[in-house]
């Protein structure tokens, strides 16, 4: 247990923006505080630990860095491995009004009908969907209120992680990250996923009131506005209950299959979301895996 806790120290797992650990040969990005590519010495903008990590004898080998091209390739692998995604016959949406950029903040309902005309709810009996849906009611909507995590909710977290790790998609992600020297075992990866997504943190006043999962998938309300809430399953279930009112969309992906992408405006229990982007029809493991990859590869950066 002690070894696991030491391994999960955030300074070890997630690259600090002022460090080259795990970033050697990472493409130059102007927003970064300092850089770890071959040109940084010439430009005089290397991170202080560049020599320690990125020299031939350095702790962090250059081939451990995740390049933009590798991000593209592994993302496409995850897309192809999403065997649980919706088929074209599983979902029918009714996007109705397309808002212009200067209309997204109007809070005006320009679409009289719901967004979802039909969803084949047999999808929700698949193990990753069923275990995902059980997690959605585990959170208080408003930030600033400490979350009370029950033993049952902890079991639901573990069950979801167990189900997604059975999928080819998450196994491919682990193999990639293992080869990149990010994890030494699947056990370490799963322990990190639990901390990364379900570990509580404060959005203000010191209360342990939020988590990555709550923000991205379930959604929360902060300062009178909807924050996060980027999941199509959550939206569909709440719209069916009458808790979500679809207003308009400002972007619809050009694809004729799933997952599609939609940028949308809506209210949730009277609180407004000006632009909420979401995949439509992807499996829970696809979003979970893709966002995990992005967070590990580019924490705090584009």
PDB file of C-alpha atoms in Angstrom, residues 121 123-138 156 160 213 218 231-234 236-237 241 284:
ATOM      1  CA  UNK A 121     -32.003   1.847 -24.595  1.00  0.00           C
ATOM      2  CA  UNK A 123     -27.368   0.030 -25.323  1.00  0.00           C
ATOM      3  CA  UNK A 124     -27.666   0.817 -21.629  1.00  0.00           C
ATOM      4  CA  UNK A 125     -27.684  -2.867 -20.682  1.00  0.00           C
ATOM      5  CA  UNK A 126     -24.112  -3.274 -21.915  1.00  0.00           C
ATOM      6  CA  UNK A 127     -21.789  -3.598 -18.894  1.00  0.00           C
ATOM      7  CA  UNK A 128     -19.812  -0.387 -19.441  1.00  0.00           C
ATOM      8  CA  UNK A 129     -22.985   1.642 -20.024  1.00  0.00           C
ATOM      9  CA  UNK A 130     -24.832   0.121 -17.049  1.00  0.00           C
ATOM     10  CA  UNK A 131     -21.933   0.680 -14.651  1.00  0.00           C
ATOM     11  CA  UNK A 132     -21.424   4.213 -16.015  1.00  0.00           C
ATOM     12  CA  UNK A 133     -25.070   5.190 -15.514  1.00  0.00           C
ATOM     13  CA  UNK A 134     -24.966   4.084 -11.872  1.00  0.00           C
ATOM     14  CA  UNK A 135     -22.280   6.723 -11.236  1.00  0.00           C
ATOM     15  CA  UNK A 136     -24.267   9.668 -12.556  1.00  0.00           C
ATOM     16  CA  UNK A 137     -26.449  10.225  -9.464  1.00  0.00           C
ATOM     17  CA  UNK A 138     -23.550  10.146  -7.003  1.00  0.00           C
ATOM     18  CA  UNK A 156     -19.737   1.578  -8.167  1.00  0.00           C
ATOM     19  CA  UNK A 160     -17.026   0.804 -13.656  1.00  0.00           C
ATOM     20  CA  UNK A 213     -15.807  12.459 -13.413  1.00  0.00           C
ATOM     21  CA  UNK A 218     -22.265  14.327 -14.695  1.00  0.00           C
ATOM     22  CA  UNK A 231     -21.898  13.453 -21.974  1.00  0.00           C
ATOM     23  CA  UNK A 232     -24.702  12.440 -24.328  1.00  0.00           C
ATOM     24  CA  UNK A 233     -26.042   9.641 -22.115  1.00  0.00           C
ATOM     25  CA  UNK A 234     -26.408  11.980 -19.147  1.00  0.00           C
ATOM     26  CA  UNK A 236     -30.568  12.005 -22.822  1.00  0.00           C
ATOM     27  CA  UNK A 237     -31.562  10.594 -19.421  1.00  0.00           C
ATOM     28  CA  UNK A 241     -36.988  13.193 -17.082  1.00  0.00           C
ATOM     29  CA  UNK A 284     -18.444   5.485 -22.045  1.00  0.00           C
TER      30      UNK A 284
END
